[in-house]
Coordinates of C-alpha atoms and ligand atoms in Angstrom, one line a residue:
M140 CA 56.1 -14.0 -53.2
N141 CA 52.7 -15.7 -52.8
H142 CA 53.4 -19.1 -54.3
P143 CA 50.7 -20.0 -56.8
T144 CA 50.1 -23.7 -56.9
V145 CA 52.7 -25.4 -59.0
D146 CA 51.6 -28.3 -61.3
P147 CA 54.3 -31.0 -60.7
Q148 CA 53.7 -32.6 -64.1
L149 CA 54.3 -29.2 -65.9
L150 CA 57.4 -28.6 -63.8
R151 CA 58.8 -32.1 -64.5
E152 CA 58.4 -31.5 -68.3
A153 CA 59.9 -28.0 -68.0
R154 CA 62.8 -29.5 -66.0
D155 CA 63.6 -32.0 -68.7
R156 CA 63.7 -29.3 -71.3
A157 CA 65.8 -27.1 -69.0
R158 CA 68.3 -29.8 -68.4
R159 CA 68.9 -30.2 -72.1
E160 CA 69.3 -26.5 -72.6
H161 CA 71.6 -26.2 -69.6
E162 CA 73.8 -29.0 -70.9
E163 CA 73.9 -27.3 -74.4
A164 CA 74.8 -24.0 -72.9
K165 CA 77.6 -25.5 -70.8
A166 CA 79.0 -27.2 -73.9
S167 CA 78.9 -24.1 -76.0
G168 CA 81.5 -22.1 -73.9
L169 CA 79.3 -19.1 -73.4
K170 CA 80.7 -16.0 -71.5
L171 CA 77.9 -13.5 -70.8
D172 CA 77.6 -11.0 -68.0
I173 CA 74.3 -9.4 -66.9
T174 CA 75.5 -8.3 -63.5
R175 CA 75.8 -4.5 -63.3
G176 CA 73.5 -1.7 -64.5
K177 CA 75.9 0.1 -66.7
P178 CA 75.0 2.1 -69.8
C179 CA 75.9 0.3 -73.1
S180 CA 78.2 1.8 -75.7
A181 CA 75.2 3.0 -77.9
Q182 CA 74.0 5.0 -74.9
L183 CA 77.5 6.4 -74.3
D184 CA 77.7 7.3 -77.9
L185 CA 74.7 9.6 -77.5
S186 CA 76.9 11.9 -75.5
E187 CA 80.0 11.7 -77.6
R188 CA 79.7 15.4 -78.6
L189 CA 80.4 16.3 -74.9
L190 CA 84.1 15.5 -75.7
T191 CA 84.3 18.3 -78.3
V192 CA 81.5 20.7 -77.3
L193 CA 84.0 23.2 -75.9
A194 CA 86.3 24.8 -78.5
E195 CA 89.6 26.5 -77.6
G196 CA 88.7 29.8 -75.8
E197 CA 85.3 28.7 -74.5
H198 CA 85.8 28.7 -70.8
T199 CA 83.6 31.4 -69.3
T200 CA 80.0 32.0 -68.3
Q201 CA 78.4 35.3 -67.6
A202 CA 77.6 34.5 -64.0
E203 CA 80.9 32.8 -63.0
G204 CA 83.5 34.3 -65.4
D205 CA 86.7 32.3 -66.1
L206 CA 86.1 28.7 -65.2
R207 CA 89.7 27.5 -65.6
N208 CA 91.0 28.6 -62.3
Y209 CA 90.3 27.6 -58.6
S210 CA 87.1 29.1 -57.3
P211 CA 84.4 27.8 -55.0
T212 CA 81.0 27.4 -56.6
Q213 CA 77.6 25.9 -55.7
G214 CA 77.6 24.9 -59.4
L215 CA 77.2 26.9 -62.6
T216 CA 74.0 28.9 -62.3
E217 CA 72.7 28.1 -65.7
L218 CA 73.3 24.3 -65.2
R219 CA 71.5 24.5 -61.9
E220 CA 68.6 26.1 -63.7
I221 CA 68.5 23.3 -66.3
F222 CA 68.5 20.4 -63.8
A223 CA 66.6 21.9 -60.8
P224 CA 63.1 21.2 -62.4
L225 CA 64.1 17.7 -63.3
L226 CA 64.9 16.9 -59.7
D227 CA 61.8 18.9 -58.5
V228 CA 63.9 21.4 -56.5
R229 CA 64.7 25.1 -56.8
P230 CA 68.0 26.2 -58.4
D231 CA 69.0 27.9 -55.1
Q232 CA 68.6 24.5 -53.4
L233 CA 70.8 22.7 -55.8
V234 CA 74.6 22.0 -55.7
V235 CA 76.5 20.6 -58.7
R236 CA 79.6 18.5 -58.0
D237 CA 81.9 16.1 -59.9
N238 CA 80.9 12.7 -61.2
S239 CA 79.4 10.2 -58.7
S240 CA 76.5 11.0 -56.5
L241 CA 77.5 8.0 -54.4
S242 CA 80.6 9.9 -53.3
L243 CA 78.3 12.7 -52.1
M244 CA 76.2 10.3 -50.1
H245 CA 79.4 8.8 -48.6
Q246 CA 80.7 12.3 -47.8
C247 CA 77.4 13.3 -46.1
V248 CA 77.4 10.1 -43.9
A249 CA 81.2 10.4 -43.1
S250 CA 81.0 14.2 -42.4
S251 CA 78.1 13.6 -40.0
F252 CA 80.4 11.7 -37.7
F253 CA 82.4 14.9 -37.1
H254 CA 79.8 17.6 -37.7
A255 CA 76.2 16.4 -37.2
P256 CA 73.8 17.9 -39.7
P257 CA 71.4 20.7 -38.7
G258 CA 69.1 19.7 -35.9
A259 CA 71.6 18.2 -33.6
P260 CA 73.3 20.5 -31.0
E261 CA 76.0 22.7 -32.7
G262 CA 79.5 21.3 -32.5
T263 CA 78.5 17.6 -32.0
G264 CA 79.0 14.7 -34.3
W265 CA 78.0 11.0 -34.4
A266 CA 81.4 9.7 -33.5
G267 CA 81.4 7.3 -30.6
Q268 CA 77.6 6.7 -30.9
T269 CA 75.8 3.7 -32.3
V270 CA 74.4 4.9 -35.6
R271 CA 71.8 3.1 -37.6
F272 CA 70.1 3.7 -41.0
L273 CA 66.9 2.1 -42.2
A274 CA 67.4 0.1 -45.4
P275 CA 64.4 -0.7 -47.5
V276 CA 64.9 -4.2 -49.1
P277 CA 65.5 -5.3 -51.7
G278 CA 67.6 -2.2 -52.3
Y279 CA 70.8 -0.7 -53.7
D280 CA 73.9 -2.7 -52.6
R281 CA 76.2 0.3 -52.6
H282 CA 74.1 2.2 -50.1
F283 CA 74.6 -0.7 -47.8
T284 CA 78.3 -0.9 -48.4
V285 CA 78.7 2.9 -47.7
C286 CA 77.2 2.1 -44.3
S287 CA 79.4 -1.0 -43.6
E288 CA 82.5 0.9 -44.6
L289 CA 81.6 3.8 -42.2
G290 CA 80.4 1.6 -39.3
V291 CA 76.7 2.4 -39.7
E292 CA 74.4 -0.4 -38.8
L293 CA 71.5 -1.2 -41.1
V294 CA 67.9 -2.1 -40.0
T295 CA 65.9 -3.6 -42.9
V296 CA 62.4 -2.6 -43.8
P297 CA 60.4 -4.4 -46.5
M298 CA 59.6 -2.6 -49.7
T299 CA 55.9 -2.5 -50.7
P300 CA 54.5 -1.4 -54.1
D301 CA 54.2 2.1 -52.6
G302 CA 57.7 2.4 -51.1
P303 CA 59.1 1.2 -47.8
D304 CA 56.6 -0.2 -45.2
M305 CA 55.8 3.2 -43.6
D306 CA 54.1 1.8 -40.5
L307 CA 57.4 0.1 -39.6
V308 CA 59.5 3.2 -40.7
E309 CA 57.5 5.5 -38.4
E310 CA 57.7 3.1 -35.5
L311 CA 61.4 2.6 -35.7
A312 CA 62.4 6.1 -36.5
G313 CA 59.9 7.4 -33.9
K314 CA 61.3 5.5 -31.0
D315 CA 65.1 4.9 -31.6
A316 CA 67.3 8.0 -31.6
S317 CA 70.2 5.9 -32.9
I318 CA 68.3 5.7 -36.2
K319 CA 69.7 8.7 -38.1
G320 CA 68.6 8.1 -41.6
I321 CA 66.8 6.1 -44.3
W322 CA 68.0 5.1 -47.8
C323 CA 65.5 5.8 -50.5
V324 CA 65.6 5.4 -54.2
P325 CA 62.2 7.0 -54.7
K326 CA 61.6 6.7 -58.4
Y327 CA 62.0 3.5 -60.5
S328 CA 63.7 2.1 -57.4
N329 CA 66.8 -0.1 -57.6
P330 CA 65.9 -3.0 -58.1
T331 CA 62.1 -3.1 -57.8
G332 CA 61.2 -0.3 -60.1
V333 CA 58.8 1.0 -57.5
T334 CA 58.0 4.8 -57.4
Y335 CA 57.0 6.0 -53.9
S336 CA 53.3 7.0 -53.6
S337 CA 52.2 10.5 -52.5
E338 CA 51.2 9.0 -49.1
T339 CA 54.7 7.6 -48.6
V340 CA 56.4 10.9 -49.5
Q341 CA 54.0 12.7 -47.1
R342 CA 54.6 10.3 -44.3
L343 CA 58.4 10.5 -44.6
A344 CA 58.2 14.2 -44.5
A345 CA 55.8 14.5 -41.6
M346 CA 56.8 11.6 -39.3
E347 CA 58.2 12.3 -35.8
T348 CA 61.7 11.1 -35.4
A349 CA 63.5 10.4 -32.2
A350 CA 66.8 11.7 -33.7
P351 CA 66.7 15.5 -34.2
D352 CA 69.1 15.2 -37.1
F353 CA 67.4 12.3 -38.8
R354 CA 67.8 12.5 -42.6
V355 CA 66.0 11.0 -45.6
Y356 CA 68.8 10.1 -48.1
W357 CA 66.6 10.7 -51.3
D358 CA 68.8 9.1 -54.0
N359 CA 66.8 10.1 -57.1
A360 CA 69.2 8.4 -59.4
Y361 CA 66.5 7.5 -61.9
A362 CA 64.5 10.7 -61.8
I363 CA 64.4 11.0 -65.6
H364 CA 65.1 7.5 -66.8
H365 CA 61.7 6.5 -68.2
L366 CA 61.3 3.3 -70.2
R367 CA 57.7 3.7 -71.2
S368 CA 55.3 6.3 -72.4
T369 CA 53.7 6.2 -68.9
E370 CA 56.0 8.3 -66.8
A371 CA 55.8 7.8 -63.0
Q372 CA 55.0 10.9 -61.0
L373 CA 56.9 11.4 -57.7
D374 CA 55.9 14.1 -55.2
P375 CA 58.7 16.7 -54.5
I376 CA 60.3 15.7 -51.2
L377 CA 61.8 19.1 -50.3
E378 CA 58.4 20.8 -50.7
A379 CA 56.7 18.1 -48.7
C380 CA 59.3 18.5 -45.9
E381 CA 58.9 22.3 -45.9
Q382 CA 55.1 22.0 -45.6
A383 CA 55.3 19.4 -42.9
G384 CA 57.5 21.7 -40.8
H385 CA 60.7 19.6 -41.2
P386 CA 62.5 21.7 -43.9
D387 CA 65.9 20.0 -43.1
R388 CA 64.5 16.4 -43.3
A389 CA 65.8 15.4 -46.7
F390 CA 69.1 15.3 -48.6
V391 CA 68.4 14.9 -52.4
F392 CA 71.0 13.2 -54.6
G393 CA 71.2 12.6 -58.4
S394 CA 73.7 12.6 -61.2
T395 CA 74.1 12.3 -65.0
S396 CA 76.0 9.0 -64.7
K397 CA 73.4 7.3 -66.8
V398 CA 72.5 10.4 -68.8
T399 CA 75.9 11.4 -70.2
F400 CA 79.0 9.4 -69.1
A401 CA 79.0 7.1 -66.0
G402 CA 82.7 7.9 -65.7
G403 CA 82.5 11.6 -66.5
G404 CA 79.2 13.2 -65.6
V405 CA 78.1 15.6 -62.9
S406 CA 76.4 14.9 -59.6
F407 CA 73.8 16.8 -57.6
F408 CA 73.0 17.5 -54.0
A409 CA 69.9 19.5 -53.1
S410 CA 68.3 20.5 -49.8
S411 CA 67.2 23.3 -47.5
P412 CA 69.3 26.4 -47.0
A413 CA 70.7 25.1 -43.7
N414 CA 71.6 21.7 -45.2
V415 CA 73.2 23.3 -48.3
A416 CA 75.3 25.6 -46.0
W417 CA 76.3 22.5 -43.9
F418 CA 77.2 20.6 -47.1
L419 CA 79.1 23.4 -48.7
K420 CA 81.1 24.1 -45.5
R421 CA 82.2 20.5 -45.2
D422 CA 82.8 20.2 -48.9
G423 CA 85.0 23.3 -48.9
F424 CA 87.5 21.6 -46.7
R425 CA 87.7 18.6 -49.0
S426 CA 88.1 20.5 -52.3
I427 CA 88.8 24.1 -53.5
G428 CA 86.2 23.6 -56.1
P429 CA 84.7 21.1 -58.5
D430 CA 85.5 20.6 -62.2
K431 CA 83.7 23.6 -63.6
L432 CA 84.7 22.9 -67.2
N433 CA 82.9 19.6 -67.1
Q434 CA 79.9 21.5 -65.8
L435 CA 80.3 23.9 -68.7
R436 CA 80.4 21.0 -71.2
H437 CA 77.2 19.7 -69.8
L438 CA 75.6 23.2 -70.0
R439 CA 76.6 23.7 -73.6
F440 CA 75.7 20.1 -74.5
F441 CA 72.1 20.2 -73.2
E442 CA 71.4 24.0 -73.3
T443 CA 67.9 23.6 -71.8
T444 CA 65.8 21.3 -69.6
E445 CA 64.0 20.2 -72.7
G446 CA 67.4 19.3 -74.2
V447 CA 67.9 16.8 -71.4
Q448 CA 64.4 15.4 -71.8
A449 CA 65.0 14.9 -75.6
H450 CA 68.3 13.1 -74.8
M451 CA 66.6 10.8 -72.3
Q452 CA 64.1 9.9 -75.0
R453 CA 67.0 8.6 -77.1
H454 CA 68.2 6.5 -74.2
R455 CA 64.7 5.1 -73.9
E456 CA 64.7 4.1 -77.6
I457 CA 67.8 2.0 -76.9
L458 CA 66.7 0.5 -73.6
E459 CA 63.0 -0.3 -74.1
P460 CA 63.6 -3.2 -76.5
K461 CA 66.2 -4.7 -74.1
F462 CA 63.7 -4.7 -71.2
D463 CA 61.1 -6.1 -73.6
A464 CA 63.4 -9.0 -74.6
V465 CA 63.9 -9.9 -70.9
L466 CA 60.2 -9.7 -70.1
R467 CA 59.3 -11.8 -73.2
H468 CA 61.6 -14.6 -72.0
L469 CA 60.4 -14.5 -68.4
E470 CA 56.8 -14.6 -69.6
K471 CA 57.3 -17.4 -72.2
D472 CA 59.5 -19.6 -70.1
L473 CA 58.2 -19.1 -66.5
A474 CA 54.7 -17.6 -66.4
E475 CA 52.7 -20.8 -66.6
L476 CA 54.9 -22.7 -64.1
G477 CA 54.1 -20.4 -61.2
I478 CA 57.6 -20.6 -59.8
A479 CA 58.7 -17.0 -60.2
E480 CA 57.5 -13.4 -60.1
W481 CA 59.1 -10.4 -61.7
T482 CA 58.7 -6.6 -62.1
D483 CA 57.8 -4.8 -65.3
P484 CA 59.2 -1.3 -64.5
D485 CA 58.3 1.9 -66.2
G486 CA 61.8 3.2 -65.7
G487 CA 65.2 2.7 -64.1
Y488 CA 67.8 0.1 -64.8
F489 CA 66.6 -3.2 -63.4
I490 CA 64.1 -6.0 -63.4
S491 CA 63.7 -7.7 -60.0
L492 CA 63.1 -11.5 -60.2
D493 CA 61.8 -13.5 -57.2
V494 CA 62.3 -17.2 -57.6
V495 CA 61.3 -20.1 -55.3
P496 CA 62.5 -19.2 -51.8
G497 CA 65.7 -20.9 -51.0
T498 CA 66.9 -21.2 -54.6
A499 CA 68.3 -17.8 -55.7
G500 CA 71.8 -18.8 -54.8
R501 CA 71.4 -22.1 -56.6
V502 CA 70.1 -20.3 -59.8
V503 CA 73.2 -18.0 -59.8
E504 CA 75.5 -21.0 -59.4
L505 CA 73.8 -23.0 -62.2
A506 CA 74.0 -19.9 -64.5
K507 CA 77.7 -19.5 -63.7
E508 CA 78.3 -23.2 -64.7
A509 CA 76.6 -22.4 -68.0
G510 CA 78.8 -19.2 -68.6
V511 CA 76.3 -16.5 -67.5
A512 CA 77.3 -14.2 -64.7
L513 CA 74.4 -12.9 -62.7
T514 CA 74.5 -10.4 -59.8
P515 CA 75.3 -12.6 -56.7
A516 CA 72.1 -13.7 -55.0
G517 CA 71.6 -11.5 -51.9
A518 CA 73.3 -8.5 -53.3
T519 CA 70.2 -6.4 -52.9
F520 CA 70.3 -7.1 -49.1
P521 CA 72.6 -5.7 -46.4
G522 CA 75.7 -8.0 -46.0
G523 CA 74.8 -9.7 -49.2
V524 CA 72.4 -12.0 -47.4
D525 CA 68.8 -12.4 -48.6
P526 CA 67.0 -14.1 -45.7
D527 CA 64.6 -15.8 -48.1
D528 CA 67.3 -16.5 -50.8
R529 CA 64.8 -15.6 -53.5
N530 CA 65.7 -12.2 -55.1
I531 CA 67.8 -11.9 -58.3
R532 CA 68.5 -8.5 -59.9
I533 CA 68.6 -8.5 -63.7
A534 CA 70.5 -5.6 -65.4
P535 CA 69.4 -5.5 -69.1
T536 CA 71.1 -2.3 -70.2
M537 CA 74.7 -3.4 -71.0
P538 CA 74.5 -6.6 -73.2
S539 CA 73.3 -6.6 -76.8
T540 CA 69.7 -7.8 -77.4
D541 CA 71.2 -11.0 -78.9
D542 CA 73.3 -11.7 -75.8
L543 CA 70.3 -10.9 -73.6
D544 CA 68.3 -13.5 -75.5
T545 CA 70.9 -16.1 -74.9
A546 CA 71.5 -15.1 -71.3
L547 CA 67.8 -15.2 -70.5
R548 CA 67.3 -18.6 -72.0
V549 CA 70.0 -19.8 -69.7
L550 CA 68.6 -17.9 -66.7
T551 CA 65.1 -19.3 -67.1
S552 CA 66.4 -22.8 -67.5
C553 CA 68.3 -22.4 -64.2
V554 CA 65.3 -21.0 -62.4
V555 CA 63.3 -24.1 -63.5
L556 CA 66.1 -26.5 -62.6
A557 CA 66.5 -25.0 -59.1
A558 CA 62.7 -24.9 -58.6
A559 CA 62.5 -28.6 -59.6
E560 CA 65.3 -29.5 -57.2
S561 CA 63.5 -27.7 -54.4
L562 CA 59.8 -28.6 -55.1
L563 CA 59.8 -32.0 -56.8
P564 CA 60.2 -35.2 -54.7
Ligands
PLP696 N1 72.2 5.5 -56.9 C1 71.6 4.4 -57.4 C2 70.2 4.0 -56.9 C3 72.2 3.6 -58.4 O1 71.6 2.6 -58.9 C4 73.5 4.0 -58.8 C5 74.2 3.3 -59.8 O2 73.9 2.2 -60.2 C6 74.1 5.1 -58.2 C7 73.4 5.8 -57.2 C8 75.5 5.6 -58.6 O3 75.4 6.9 -59.0 P1 76.7 7.7 -59.3 O4 77.4 7.2 -60.6 O5 76.2 9.1 -59.5 O6 77.7 7.6 -58.2

């Protein structure tokens, strides 16, 4: 953050107000939580019909037949046709699996230790080697914890308004064969809201990598989660990779966790024919087949691609006012003080707040004293350590607008108090 000049007198006045508000909040016994980006009940209610959409006797599709029994499948054909355009892939490139795309990412990294993905010599794996992934920061904490769980080291790369710093990505991936992948949330990124530019997509597809089996983990979790009428456009990564002569470069992931039920949706993996064959082979040893009836529920519930888009519009109607409420508070309480910067995303689940460097941890601590749980400072960095201690992720989706109002009043008071402690003599 470029720190605009702070007017000490303004900050002193704001601190005095913030102290009173903080004391009042402490005395009032608040208990609010704006930590995780979960859908709220009203969003879950939009998909309630999924629970009853299949009547007794409805368990077949023309292409797959009876879905009640064991049988391997790449995913129901008609469901792949509905979701492929939303992920900018072809139906034959798409695999549908059970809830949780994160589990697919974990599975791909873990499998690579025993059976390296296409590009590496046949029959080899990463086991016994030092393996590193590039981690654009701030980023998604669970990408980082998949790596720490599986013994993969992370090398951070700063995010820019166009995606990761590509000069650095090209330099690192180009010279170090231990760098086997990069984590990307390419649309409405978690937590910055950034959508990768065409140039970034092109450079990721075209760059030379020292590792022959380098993979772009393209976690398109928020592909269809628009918040505004301006919808960000993201170039299709698989097409870009094909055109650049690296057809096996990217693994695409997605899910309906924030479309239908976070605990009962379907997930997606998409890639080149060689990668899909590699994935299905590994996956076939893990499971005899996914929950095909849940896939059928999703198929009958949405019916068409347009059906999914109309459903996402209803999510937007619930979420847009919540994001507006957060932004209103940040603007009203912090803008003129010059002590913080924040994002105003067109989609996704988060607002990223940068406070005075060295104070994010203190802000979270002060908020906790006043009964408001914030995502731990540093959560958006590997190991939970933000070297500048300045980034805080705000997740507006779950609380009611009233609770958000209260939580944000507390949060902005804490930002002011921590800034005053740091900047005023
Ligand atoms: N990817 C990103 C970027 C996310 O923010 C989340 C959830 O917050 C997930 C993946 C988790 O997805 P799933 O529920 O499909 O495992």
